[in-house]
């Protein structure tokens, strides 16, 4: 990236960020203005006419007239949009359709307009402004990035609109900006084969000693990229030295030709990397890019578990959450690195919060952004330019503070995404908390884990399924299981109440063979989940979820002989 382009971009992002910060002092007014402006623009759509959006003048009228709805109620409309009908949910032309991964449920069709895309771009620019200032405070610099997401479309609708993964649409529609940011050509994102795409992205990025950042949708995917760097170190160094691109890669001839025209030998850089490999025994991002300033990826929810393995690959490199978003909405923007709390994206949507005592109400009473309380958990609702109103995505967030007058939120888990042997409702957040603590207590990094239930329908027990990181050994597995039991009771009061008297039988630990979770991820890919969208569940009520995996050892606590 030229100094001029970098200066221009950072100047722009800081201005956008400053404007956003000013508005966080006026949260109530900004939110009301966003809602009423949207209602005026969308009142003549089919859904706008159905709910009489034209007559709504206040937030209270909006909450009285428009119901809280999940995606299933919008599905008939989105399917008509997919077939080519217009002015259904949005008055603006649909320019792309996000097809969600389905990794945590059924797939969804989300219409994208330029107005909707601009709201996401604004949030991204704001987050970059926060990042640039956060790095500056730490004497680090913003610069070129490595990203390995695919840009392959899944197809076109009968109406001629392109559709695919959310990240594909973001990258394709923002191609000009991202071409300036990446340390590798945009064409490296074209291969459909995941390993091939990662390899060529790494290969081109390795030319750049001063690369500053790495980005992935989820922490697990950053660890995978680091693993590829380690596994294919010799091949990458050879290609750098000779100016070749490995012939064993699954590269279409046209893409290979494009990349070869942009490639040449870098023998000095190859020798640097060979020296690192000789002295360290492997290549890691922090060693090969000594000026690496940050990694950007999702925070909260299931992501937190993976951060414990980051120091091994990234050293003390700060981790930045960027934006908390989904295919349907942008919820919040991170104001700093190494922090979980993110600022509600008050310019990207109108937000309401459903308190826990209203979660089962048919018409829940909601709170506004200025009415939430620190320490409380809420289901978050959004109304935005995707054409969804009071949309219940099912995400549960915790309010952890305020940024001026705007709440700081953390995604905790998906509502309904719980596991119960009876009615104890263990969440992803409970499970992640416990397994993070166990890794620290026993000093044993895990490749991954998943809690499931035994096959007994009447009195199922918890199965704590773990895969140890490569080369690791768990010395005292019974002590590990006993500690799991204590920690889960501390994290989930309902579980603690129901354990005595064997309402829930004693849990068991299953140590899975190396490569087990790689097999599970491959199964997800075969179901059609894009590799850049993989979200691995850490709890599952599907008692066949781990079927066919090799169990090296099943551990029971002393005195636990029954089923």
Coordinates of C-alpha atoms in Angstrom, one line a residue:
X1 CA 0.0 0.0 0.0
X2 CA 1.5 3.3 -1.0
X3 CA 2.0 5.9 1.8
X4 CA -0.4 8.2 0.1
X5 CA -3.2 5.7 -0.1
X6 CA -2.6 4.6 3.5
X7 CA -2.6 8.2 4.7
X8 CA -5.8 8.9 2.8
X9 CA -7.6 5.8 4.2
X10 CA -6.6 6.4 7.8
X11 CA -7.6 10.0 7.6
X12 CA -11.0 9.0 6.3
X13 CA -11.6 6.3 8.9
X14 CA -10.6 8.6 11.7
X15 CA -13.1 11.2 10.5
X16 CA -15.8 8.6 10.2
X17 CA -15.0 7.3 13.7
X18 CA -15.0 10.9 15.2
X19 CA -18.5 11.5 13.7
X20 CA -19.7 8.3 15.2
X21 CA -18.2 9.1 18.6
X22 CA -20.0 12.4 18.7
X23 CA -23.3 10.6 18.0
X24 CA -22.8 8.3 20.9
X25 CA -23.6 11.3 23.2
X26 CA -27.0 11.5 21.5
X27 CA -28.0 7.8 21.3
X28 CA -31.8 8.4 21.9
X29 CA -32.1 11.1 19.2
X30 CA -29.9 9.2 16.7
X31 CA -31.9 6.0 17.1
X32 CA -35.3 7.8 16.8
X33 CA -34.1 9.6 13.7
X34 CA -32.8 6.4 12.1
X35 CA -36.1 4.6 12.7
X36 CA -38.4 7.4 11.4
X37 CA -36.3 8.0 8.4
X38 CA -36.4 4.3 7.5
X39 CA -40.1 4.1 7.9
X40 CA -40.7 7.0 5.6
X41 CA -38.5 5.5 2.9
X42 CA -40.0 2.0 3.3
X43 CA -43.6 2.8 3.8
X44 CA -44.7 2.0 0.3
X45 CA -43.3 -1.5 0.2
X46 CA -45.7 -4.5 0.4
X47 CA -44.8 -5.1 4.1
X48 CA -44.8 -1.3 4.8
X49 CA -48.4 -1.0 3.5
X50 CA -49.4 -4.1 5.5
X51 CA -48.3 -2.6 8.8
X52 CA -49.2 1.0 8.0
X53 CA -45.7 2.4 8.4
X54 CA -46.7 5.7 6.8
X55 CA -48.9 6.5 9.8
X56 CA -46.3 5.8 12.5
X57 CA -44.9 8.9 14.1
X58 CA -43.3 7.6 17.3
X59 CA -41.2 4.7 18.6
X60 CA -44.1 3.7 20.9
X61 CA -46.5 3.5 17.9
X62 CA -43.9 1.4 16.0
X63 CA -43.7 -1.0 18.9
X64 CA -47.5 -1.2 19.3
X65 CA -48.1 -1.8 15.5
X66 CA -45.3 -4.0 14.4
X67 CA -44.8 -7.5 15.8
X68 CA -41.5 -9.1 17.0
X69 CA -40.8 -11.7 14.4
X70 CA -38.1 -14.4 13.6
X71 CA -36.8 -15.2 10.2
X72 CA -39.4 -17.8 9.5
X73 CA -42.1 -15.1 9.2
X74 CA -40.0 -13.3 6.6
X75 CA -39.2 -16.4 4.6
X76 CA -42.2 -16.3 2.2
X77 CA -41.2 -12.7 1.3
X78 CA -37.5 -13.4 0.8
X79 CA -38.3 -16.4 -1.4
X80 CA -40.4 -14.1 -3.6
X81 CA -37.5 -11.7 -3.8
X82 CA -35.3 -14.6 -4.8
X83 CA -37.7 -15.3 -7.7
X84 CA -37.4 -11.7 -8.9
X85 CA -40.3 -9.8 -7.3
X86 CA -39.5 -6.2 -6.2
X87 CA -40.7 -3.7 -3.6
X88 CA -41.5 -6.5 -1.2
X89 CA -39.3 -5.7 1.8
X90 CA -37.3 -2.8 0.3
X91 CA -38.1 -0.1 -2.1
X92 CA -34.5 -0.1 -3.4
X93 CA -33.3 -2.7 -6.0
X94 CA -31.8 -5.9 -4.4
X95 CA -28.2 -6.1 -5.7
X96 CA -27.2 -9.2 -3.9
X97 CA -28.7 -11.9 -1.7
X98 CA -26.8 -13.2 1.4
X99 CA -27.2 -16.9 1.8
X100 CA -26.4 -17.7 5.4
X101 CA -24.2 -20.7 6.1
X102 CA -26.7 -22.8 8.0
X103 CA -24.0 -23.8 10.5
X104 CA -26.2 -22.9 13.4
X105 CA -29.6 -23.6 11.8
X106 CA -31.4 -23.6 8.5
X107 CA -30.1 -21.4 5.7
X108 CA -31.6 -17.9 5.2
X109 CA -32.0 -15.6 2.2
X110 CA -31.2 -12.0 3.1
X111 CA -31.8 -9.3 0.5
X112 CA -28.9 -6.7 0.2
X113 CA -29.4 -3.2 -1.3
X114 CA -26.8 -0.5 -1.8
X115 CA -28.3 1.4 1.2
X116 CA -27.9 -1.7 3.4
X117 CA -24.4 -2.3 2.1
X118 CA -23.5 1.4 2.8
X119 CA -24.6 1.0 6.4
X120 CA -22.2 -1.9 6.8
X121 CA -19.4 -0.1 5.0
X122 CA -19.9 2.8 7.4
X123 CA -19.5 0.6 10.4
X124 CA -16.4 -1.1 8.9
X125 CA -14.8 2.3 8.3
X126 CA -15.6 3.4 11.9
X127 CA -14.0 0.2 13.2
X128 CA -10.9 0.8 11.1
X129 CA -10.7 4.3 12.6
X130 CA -10.9 2.9 16.1
X131 CA -8.3 0.3 15.2
X132 CA -5.9 2.9 13.7
X133 CA -6.0 4.9 16.9
X134 CA -5.7 1.9 19.2
X135 CA -2.6 0.8 17.3
X136 CA -1.1 4.2 17.4
X137 CA -1.5 4.3 21.2
X138 CA 0.5 1.1 21.3
X139 CA 3.2 2.3 18.9
X140 CA 2.0 -0.1 16.3
X141 CA 1.0 0.7 12.7
X142 CA -2.0 -0.1 10.5
X143 CA -1.0 -1.6 7.1
X144 CA -1.6 -4.3 4.6
X145 CA -3.6 -7.4 5.5
X146 CA -3.9 -11.2 4.9
X147 CA -7.4 -12.5 4.4
X148 CA -8.3 -16.0 2.9
X149 CA -12.0 -15.8 2.4
X150 CA -13.5 -17.1 -0.9
X151 CA -15.0 -14.7 -3.4
X152 CA -16.8 -17.5 -5.3
X153 CA -20.5 -16.9 -5.9
X154 CA -23.0 -19.7 -5.5
X155 CA -25.2 -18.6 -8.4
X156 CA -27.8 -16.2 -9.8
X157 CA -31.4 -16.0 -8.9
X158 CA -34.2 -16.4 -11.5
X159 CA -34.3 -12.6 -11.4
X160 CA -30.6 -12.3 -12.3
X161 CA -29.4 -11.3 -8.8
X162 CA -26.1 -12.8 -7.6
X163 CA -26.2 -14.7 -4.4
X164 CA -23.7 -16.4 -2.1
X165 CA -22.1 -16.2 1.4
X166 CA -22.2 -12.8 3.2
X167 CA -18.5 -12.3 3.1
X168 CA -18.4 -12.9 -0.7
X169 CA -20.9 -10.1 -1.3
X170 CA -18.9 -7.7 1.0
X171 CA -15.6 -8.5 -0.7
X172 CA -17.0 -8.3 -4.3
X173 CA -18.9 -5.1 -3.7
X174 CA -16.0 -3.5 -1.9
X175 CA -13.4 -4.8 -4.3
X176 CA -11.6 -1.5 -5.0
X177 CA -11.0 -0.8 -1.3
X178 CA -9.9 -4.3 -0.4
X179 CA -7.5 -4.5 -3.3
X180 CA -5.7 -1.6 -1.7
X181 CA -5.6 -3.3 1.7
X182 CA -4.6 -6.9 0.9
X183 CA -0.9 -8.0 0.8
X184 CA -1.9 -10.5 -1.9
X185 CA -3.7 -10.1 -5.2
X186 CA -7.5 -10.2 -5.2
X187 CA -7.3 -13.1 -7.6
X188 CA -5.8 -15.3 -4.8
X189 CA -9.3 -15.4 -3.3
X190 CA -10.8 -17.0 -6.4
X191 CA -9.9 -20.7 -5.9
X192 CA -12.8 -22.8 -4.7
X193 CA -10.5 -25.4 -3.0
X194 CA -9.9 -24.2 0.6
X195 CA -6.3 -25.5 0.9
X196 CA -5.3 -24.1 -2.5
X197 CA -6.8 -20.6 -1.7
X198 CA -5.0 -20.5 1.7
X199 CA -1.7 -21.6 0.1
X200 CA -1.7 -18.9 -2.6
X201 CA -2.8 -16.2 -0.2
X202 CA 0.1 -17.1 2.1
X203 CA 2.5 -17.4 -0.7
X204 CA 1.9 -13.9 -2.0
X205 CA 1.7 -12.4 1.5
X206 CA 5.0 -13.9 2.5
X207 CA 6.7 -11.5 0.0
X208 CA 5.8 -8.7 2.3
X209 CA 8.0 -8.5 5.4
X210 CA 6.0 -5.5 6.7
X211 CA 2.5 -7.0 6.5
X212 CA 0.6 -5.7 9.5
X213 CA -2.6 -7.6 10.0
X214 CA -4.5 -10.9 9.6
X215 CA -8.3 -11.2 9.3
X216 CA -10.7 -14.1 9.5
X217 CA -14.4 -14.3 10.4
X218 CA -13.7 -16.6 13.4
X219 CA -10.7 -17.3 15.6
X220 CA -10.7 -21.0 14.6
X221 CA -10.1 -19.9 11.0
X222 CA -7.0 -17.8 11.9
X223 CA -5.6 -20.8 13.7
X224 CA -6.2 -22.9 10.6
X225 CA -4.3 -20.4 8.5
X226 CA -1.4 -20.5 10.9
X227 CA -1.5 -24.3 10.8
X228 CA -1.3 -24.2 7.0
X229 CA 1.8 -21.9 7.2
X230 CA 3.4 -24.4 9.6
X231 CA 2.4 -27.5 7.6
X232 CA 3.4 -26.2 4.1
X233 CA 6.5 -24.2 5.2
X234 CA 8.9 -26.1 2.9
X235 CA 6.7 -25.9 -0.1
X236 CA 6.1 -22.2 0.4
X237 CA 9.8 -21.5 0.8
X238 CA 10.6 -23.5 -2.3
X239 CA 8.0 -21.5 -4.4
X240 CA 9.4 -18.2 -3.1
X241 CA 12.9 -19.2 -4.0
X242 CA 12.2 -20.6 -7.5
X243 CA 9.4 -18.3 -8.5
X244 CA 7.0 -21.2 -8.9
X245 CA 3.4 -22.0 -7.7
X246 CA 3.2 -25.6 -6.5
X247 CA 1.9 -27.8 -9.3
X248 CA 0.0 -30.0 -6.8
X249 CA -2.5 -27.2 -6.0
X250 CA -6.0 -27.5 -7.3
X251 CA -5.8 -24.4 -9.4
X252 CA -7.9 -23.8 -12.5
X253 CA -5.7 -23.0 -15.5
X254 CA -7.1 -19.5 -15.9
X255 CA -6.6 -18.6 -12.3
X256 CA -3.1 -20.1 -12.3
X257 CA -2.2 -18.1 -15.4
X258 CA -3.4 -14.9 -13.7
X259 CA -1.4 -15.6 -10.6
X260 CA 1.8 -16.6 -12.4
X261 CA 1.8 -13.3 -14.3
X262 CA 1.9 -11.6 -11.0
X263 CA 4.6 -13.9 -9.4
X264 CA 8.3 -14.1 -9.5
X265 CA 11.2 -15.5 -7.4
X266 CA 12.1 -13.9 -4.0
X267 CA 15.3 -15.8 -3.1
X268 CA 16.4 -13.4 -0.3
X269 CA 13.0 -13.7 1.4
X270 CA 13.0 -17.5 1.0
X271 CA 16.4 -17.6 2.7
X272 CA 15.1 -15.5 5.6
X273 CA 12.2 -17.9 6.1
X274 CA 14.5 -21.0 5.8
X275 CA 16.7 -19.5 8.5
X276 CA 13.6 -19.1 10.8
X277 CA 12.5 -22.6 10.0
X278 CA 15.9 -24.0 10.8
X279 CA 16.2 -22.1 14.2
X280 CA 12.6 -22.3 15.3
X281 CA 11.6 -25.7 13.8
X282 CA 8.4 -24.1 12.2
X283 CA 7.0 -21.0 10.7
X284 CA 4.5 -18.9 12.7
X285 CA 2.8 -15.6 11.7
X286 CA 4.6 -13.6 14.5
X287 CA 8.0 -14.9 13.3
X288 CA 7.6 -14.4 9.6
X289 CA 5.9 -11.0 9.9
X290 CA 7.9 -9.4 12.7
X291 CA 5.9 -6.2 12.3
X292 CA 2.5 -7.9 12.6
X293 CA 0.4 -5.3 14.5
X294 CA -3.0 -7.0 14.9
X295 CA -5.3 -9.9 14.1
X296 CA -9.0 -9.2 13.5
X297 CA -11.7 -11.7 14.2
X298 CA -15.0 -12.3 16.0
X299 CA -15.1 -12.1 19.8
X300 CA -17.6 -13.4 22.3
X301 CA -19.7 -16.6 22.1
X302 CA -17.9 -19.7 21.0
X303 CA -15.0 -17.7 19.7
X304 CA -13.5 -17.0 23.2
X305 CA -12.3 -20.6 23.6
X306 CA -9.8 -20.4 20.7
X307 CA -8.0 -17.2 21.9
X308 CA -6.1 -19.3 24.5
X309 CA -4.1 -20.8 21.7
X310 CA -3.3 -17.5 20.0
X311 CA 0.0 -16.7 21.9
X312 CA 1.6 -19.9 20.5
X313 CA 1.1 -18.5 16.9
X314 CA 0.7 -14.7 17.3
X315 CA 2.7 -13.9 20.5
X316 CA 1.4 -10.7 22.1
X317 CA -0.3 -9.4 18.9
X318 CA -3.5 -7.6 19.8
X319 CA -6.8 -9.1 18.8
X320 CA -9.5 -6.8 17.4
X321 CA -13.2 -7.6 17.1
X322 CA -13.9 -5.1 14.2
X323 CA -17.7 -5.3 14.0
X324 CA -20.2 -7.7 15.5
X325 CA -22.5 -8.5 12.6
X326 CA -24.5 -11.1 10.8
X327 CA -26.0 -11.5 7.3
X328 CA -29.0 -9.6 8.5
X329 CA -27.5 -6.7 10.4
X330 CA -24.6 -4.9 11.9
X331 CA -25.0 -4.8 15.7
X332 CA -21.9 -3.1 17.2
X333 CA -18.4 -1.7 16.6
X334 CA -15.3 -2.5 18.7
X335 CA -13.7 0.7 20.1
X336 CA -10.3 -0.9 21.0
X337 CA -8.2 -4.0 20.7
X338 CA -8.2 -6.9 23.2
X339 CA -11.6 -6.0 24.5
X340 CA -14.9 -7.8 24.4
X341 CA -17.3 -4.9 24.8
X342 CA -18.5 -3.3 21.5
X343 CA -20.4 -0.1 20.9
X344 CA -24.0 -0.5 19.6
X345 CA -24.0 0.5 15.9
X346 CA -26.6 3.2 16.4
X347 CA -26.2 4.5 12.8
X348 CA -26.7 1.0 11.2
X349 CA -30.0 0.0 12.7
X350 CA -32.7 0.7 15.2
X351 CA -32.3 -1.6 18.2
X352 CA -34.5 -3.0 21.0
X353 CA -33.7 -5.2 23.9
X354 CA -35.9 -8.0 25.3
X355 CA -35.3 -8.6 29.0
X356 CA -35.1 -12.1 30.3
X357 CA -38.4 -12.0 32.0
X358 CA -40.0 -11.3 28.6
X359 CA -38.3 -14.0 26.6
X360 CA -41.3 -16.3 26.5
X361 CA -44.0 -13.6 26.1
X362 CA -46.0 -13.6 22.9
X363 CA -45.7 -9.8 22.7
X364 CA -42.6 -9.0 24.7
X365 CA -42.1 -5.6 26.2
X366 CA -38.7 -4.2 25.0
X367 CA -36.2 -1.7 26.3
X368 CA -34.4 1.0 24.2
X369 CA -30.7 1.4 24.0
X370 CA -30.6 4.0 26.7
X371 CA -32.7 1.9 29.1
X372 CA -30.6 -1.3 29.4
X373 CA -28.7 -2.1 32.5
X374 CA -25.1 -3.2 33.0
X375 CA -24.7 -6.9 33.8
X376 CA -28.1 -7.9 32.3
X377 CA -28.6 -10.2 29.3
X378 CA -31.1 -9.4 26.5
X379 CA -32.3 -10.8 23.2
X380 CA -31.4 -8.1 20.7
X381 CA -33.9 -7.0 18.0
X382 CA -33.0 -5.0 14.9
X383 CA -34.8 -2.9 12.3
X384 CA -32.6 -1.9 9.4
X385 CA -32.3 -1.5 5.6
X386 CA -32.5 -5.2 4.9
X387 CA -36.3 -4.7 5.3
X388 CA -36.7 -6.6 8.5
X389 CA -38.6 -4.9 11.4
X390 CA -38.1 -5.8 15.1
X391 CA -36.3 -8.8 13.8
X392 CA -35.4 -11.4 16.4
X393 CA -32.2 -13.1 15.2
X394 CA -32.0 -15.0 18.5
X395 CA -28.7 -13.6 19.7
X396 CA -28.4 -13.1 23.4
X397 CA -26.1 -10.2 24.4
X398 CA -24.8 -8.9 27.7
X399 CA -24.5 -5.2 28.5
X400 CA -21.0 -4.7 30.0
X401 CA -20.9 -0.9 30.1
X402 CA -21.6 2.3 28.3
X403 CA -19.5 4.3 25.7
X404 CA -20.8 7.8 26.5
X405 CA -24.5 7.2 26.3
X406 CA -24.4 4.1 24.1
X407 CA -24.3 0.6 25.5
X408 CA -21.3 -1.7 25.2
X409 CA -22.5 -5.2 24.4
X410 CA -21.0 -8.7 24.1
X411 CA -22.5 -11.6 22.2
X412 CA -23.0 -14.5 24.6
X413 CA -25.0 -17.2 22.8
X414 CA -27.8 -17.9 20.5
X415 CA -31.2 -18.1 22.3
X416 CA -32.6 -21.6 22.1
X417 CA -29.0 -22.9 21.6
X418 CA -29.0 -24.7 24.9
X419 CA -28.4 -28.3 26.0
X420 CA -30.5 -30.0 28.8
X421 CA -30.5 -33.5 30.3
X422 CA -33.6 -32.3 32.2
X423 CA -34.3 -28.5 32.2
X424 CA -31.0 -27.1 33.3
X425 CA -30.3 -25.2 29.9
X426 CA -26.5 -25.2 29.6
X427 CA -25.5 -22.6 27.1
X428 CA -22.5 -22.2 24.8
X429 CA -21.3 -19.5 27.2
X430 CA -21.4 -21.8 30.2
X431 CA -19.4 -24.5 28.2
X432 CA -16.8 -22.1 26.9
X433 CA -16.2 -20.5 30.3
X434 CA -15.6 -23.9 31.9
X435 CA -13.3 -25.3 29.1
X436 CA -11.3 -22.1 29.1
X437 CA -10.7 -22.4 32.8
X438 CA -9.8 -26.1 32.5
X439 CA -7.2 -25.4 29.9
X440 CA -5.6 -22.9 32.2
X441 CA -5.8 -25.1 35.3
X442 CA -4.3 -28.1 33.7
X443 CA -2.0 -26.4 31.2
X444 CA -3.2 -28.6 28.4
X445 CA -4.4 -26.9 25.2
X446 CA -7.3 -28.5 23.4
X447 CA -7.7 -28.7 19.7
X448 CA -11.5 -28.4 20.3
X449 CA -14.4 -29.7 22.4
X450 CA -18.1 -30.3 22.3
X451 CA -20.5 -31.3 25.0
X452 CA -23.2 -33.8 24.0
X453 CA -25.7 -36.1 25.8
X454 CA -25.5 -39.9 26.1
X455 CA -28.0 -41.9 24.1
X456 CA -30.2 -42.8 27.2
X457 CA -33.4 -40.9 26.7
X458 CA -34.6 -41.2 30.4
X459 CA -31.5 -40.3 32.3
X460 CA -28.9 -38.9 29.9
X461 CA -25.5 -37.9 31.2
X462 CA -23.2 -35.2 29.8
X463 CA -20.4 -36.4 27.5
X464 CA -17.4 -34.0 27.6
X465 CA -15.8 -34.7 24.2
X466 CA -12.3 -33.3 23.8
X467 CA -9.4 -33.5 21.3
X468 CA -6.0 -32.7 22.7
X469 CA -3.8 -30.4 20.7
X470 CA -1.1 -32.2 18.8
X471 CA 1.6 -33.7 21.0
X472 CA -0.4 -33.0 24.3
X473 CA -1.2 -35.6 27.0
X474 CA -3.7 -35.3 29.8
X475 CA -2.0 -36.7 32.9
X476 CA -4.9 -37.1 35.3
X477 CA -8.1 -37.4 33.3
X478 CA -10.3 -38.2 36.3
X479 CA -9.2 -35.0 38.1
X480 CA -9.9 -33.1 34.9
X481 CA -13.4 -34.5 34.8
X482 CA -14.0 -33.8 38.5
X483 CA -12.9 -30.2 37.9
X484 CA -15.3 -29.9 34.9
X485 CA -18.1 -31.0 37.2
X486 CA -17.3 -28.4 39.8
X487 CA -16.8 -25.6 37.3
X488 CA -20.1 -26.3 35.4
X489 CA -22.0 -26.2 38.7
X490 CA -20.4 -22.8 39.4
X491 CA -21.2 -21.5 36.0
X492 CA -24.8 -22.9 35.7
X493 CA -26.8 -22.7 38.9
X494 CA -29.6 -24.8 37.4
X495 CA -27.2 -27.6 36.6
X496 CA -25.9 -27.4 40.2
X497 CA -29.4 -27.7 41.6
X498 CA -30.3 -30.7 39.5
X499 CA -27.1 -32.7 39.9
X500 CA -27.6 -33.9 43.5
X501 CA -29.9 -37.0 43.7
X502 CA -28.9 -37.9 40.1
X503 CA -31.6 -35.8 38.4
X504 CA -28.6 -35.5 36.0
X505 CA -26.2 -38.4 36.2
X506 CA -22.4 -37.9 36.6
X507 CA -20.7 -36.7 33.4
X508 CA -18.1 -38.6 31.5
X509 CA -15.1 -37.5 29.6
X510 CA -14.3 -38.8 26.2
X511 CA -10.8 -38.2 24.7
X512 CA -11.2 -38.3 20.9
X513 CA -8.5 -39.3 18.4
X514 CA -6.4 -36.6 16.7
X515 CA -8.1 -35.2 13.7
X516 CA -11.7 -35.8 15.0
X517 CA -12.8 -32.2 14.8
X518 CA -11.2 -31.9 11.4
X519 CA -13.6 -34.7 10.3
X520 CA -16.6 -32.9 11.8
X521 CA -15.6 -29.7 10.0
X522 CA -15.3 -31.6 6.7
X523 CA -18.8 -32.9 7.3
X524 CA -20.1 -29.3 7.6
X525 CA -18.3 -28.4 4.4
X526 CA -19.9 -31.3 2.6
X527 CA -23.3 -30.0 3.8
X528 CA -22.6 -26.8 1.9
X529 CA -21.3 -24.5 4.7
X530 CA -18.7 -22.2 3.2
X531 CA -15.3 -22.8 4.8
X532 CA -14.9 -19.1 5.8
X533 CA -18.3 -19.2 7.6
X534 CA -17.6 -22.3 9.7
X535 CA -18.9 -21.9 13.2
X536 CA -18.4 -25.0 15.3
X537 CA -21.0 -25.8 18.0
X538 CA -19.6 -26.4 21.5
X539 CA -22.8 -27.9 22.7
X540 CA -25.1 -30.2 20.8
X541 CA -28.4 -32.0 21.5
X542 CA -27.8 -34.2 18.5
X543 CA -26.8 -37.5 20.1
X544 CA -25.3 -38.7 16.8
X545 CA -23.3 -35.5 16.2
X546 CA -20.0 -37.3 16.9
X547 CA -21.0 -40.6 15.4
X548 CA -18.2 -42.5 13.8
X549 CA -15.3 -40.7 15.6
X550 CA -12.7 -42.8 17.4
X551 CA -12.8 -42.6 21.2
X552 CA -9.3 -43.2 22.6
X553 CA -10.5 -43.2 26.2
X554 CA -13.7 -42.8 28.1
X555 CA -13.3 -41.6 31.7
X556 CA -15.7 -42.0 34.6
X557 CA -15.4 -40.6 38.1
X558 CA -14.8 -43.1 41.0
X559 CA -18.0 -44.8 42.0
X560 CA -19.7 -44.0 38.7
X561 CA -20.3 -47.5 37.2
X562 CA -23.9 -47.2 36.0
X563 CA -25.2 -45.6 32.9

